[in-house]
Amino acid sequence: MPDKEFVSAPLKNAVESGSVCWEAPSNIALVKYWGKKENQIPANPSISFTLKNCKTTTRLNYVKVSDNSTTSRGIEFDVIFEGVKKESFKPKIASFFKRILPYCSYLEEFKFEVVSDNSFPHSSGIASSASGMSALALCVMSLEKSLFPETEDDFFYKKASFLARLGSGSACRSVRGDLVVWGQHQEIPLSSDTYGVQYPFKIADVFKDYQDTILLVDKGKKQVSSTVGHDLMHGHAFAAARFQQAHDHLSVLIPVFEKGDVKQFVKIVEREALTLHAMMMSSDPYFLLMKPNTLAIINKIWEKREESKIPVCFTLDAGANVHMLYPSQFKEEILEFVKNELVVYCENGHYICDEIGKGSKKL
Ligand code: DP6
């Protein structure tokens, strides 16, 4: 067992039943996680802004089972998403429970109901796995805390992030705010491949309330799952150089965050987004997730930056939507720019206004 620290103690007395509820936000990576090793270990370190408005709220209801009959069948649970029972969500959650069982053996004593809602529309093209897995991991930790009340806060959040990672890598960066590092980096003390840590160094004021306006270019389901995408980094011709670049970009960002160097920030963040897509475009098989409207928006952002001198920039996930990042002092002008010039490129004119946030919350 590699991560002994997180294995729960044998249960003395289980509680009979209960209910816990957490909300967890989504996050947007500045340095991207793309490529992983066995057991959800990232191939390179990443860093993200935790968001505030795009979030998942999850309630976990649990009842003790009278015998150990669940052991052979796996953990028993139902999923209710936005008021409707969802069989199609079960495999992902079943595999999450299976992966975390070695660390949370008490789960076998219960059956569960997972009741979840997103603050953003499910069909918005925004991945809900980061917020969803993070909220569920936090609920599991609240159950753990009711069984082992001596659990300390530090350990609680660390293990929640550790468990969330086993559900979806980027989810481990959604437990805390507001800037989170996941993956070992030699200049970031306590950084770890198995959980996210809050960025430990100075962050200039300009980055403390950064805005993220998400331009929804394509609200459809992802064409290529990130699991498949990560896998294509095995044997990718440029993999080693890319992983090194992520380390280097994180190093460059340390003084950028400290000094509030937005100019350099823009350069690193956009290069990260384009490298991520360049990796997809040059894998075998290759794929292309940007749409014509993604490129139209990127060009508009570049024009706007040139002409207004506002340090607005973009980043991308593994999809066509554009996250437009900028300091809050330019909010009014940028939102005018969105309405006048960008909304035409968004599916049904839809976009989401978000900003950097403080992390998860127990409800
Ligand atoms: C492009 O966390 O969705 O958003 O670990 O397979 O669930 P799995 O992948 P996931 O990958 C996210 C990739 C990314 C970049 C990032 O968030 O760092």
PDB file of C-alpha atoms in Angstrom, residues 185 187 247-257 264 268:
ATOM      1  CA  HIS A 185       7.767  20.768  -8.091  1.00  0.00           C
ATOM      2  CA  GLU A 187      10.617  25.008  -5.812  1.00  0.00           C
ATOM      3  CA  HIS A 247       8.000  22.539 -14.578  1.00  0.00           C
ATOM      4  CA  ASP A 248       9.699  25.568 -16.144  1.00  0.00           C
ATOM      5  CA  HIS A 249       6.431  27.500 -16.493  1.00  0.00           C
ATOM      6  CA  LEU A 250       5.637  26.966 -12.825  1.00  0.00           C
ATOM      7  CA  SER A 251       9.080  28.277 -11.902  1.00  0.00           C
ATOM      8  CA  VAL A 252       8.530  31.370 -14.043  1.00  0.00           C
ATOM      9  CA  LEU A 253       5.131  31.970 -12.435  1.00  0.00           C
ATOM     10  CA  ILE A 254       6.538  32.237  -8.889  1.00  0.00           C
ATOM     11  CA  PRO A 255       8.002  35.766  -9.356  1.00  0.00           C
ATOM     12  CA  VAL A 256       5.068  36.628 -11.649  1.00  0.00           C
ATOM     13  CA  PHE A 257       2.573  36.008  -8.839  1.00  0.00           C
ATOM     14  CA  GLN A 264       4.419  37.653 -18.228  1.00  0.00           C
ATOM     15  CA  ILE A 268       2.723  31.761 -19.854  1.00  0.00           C
TER      16      ILE A 268
END
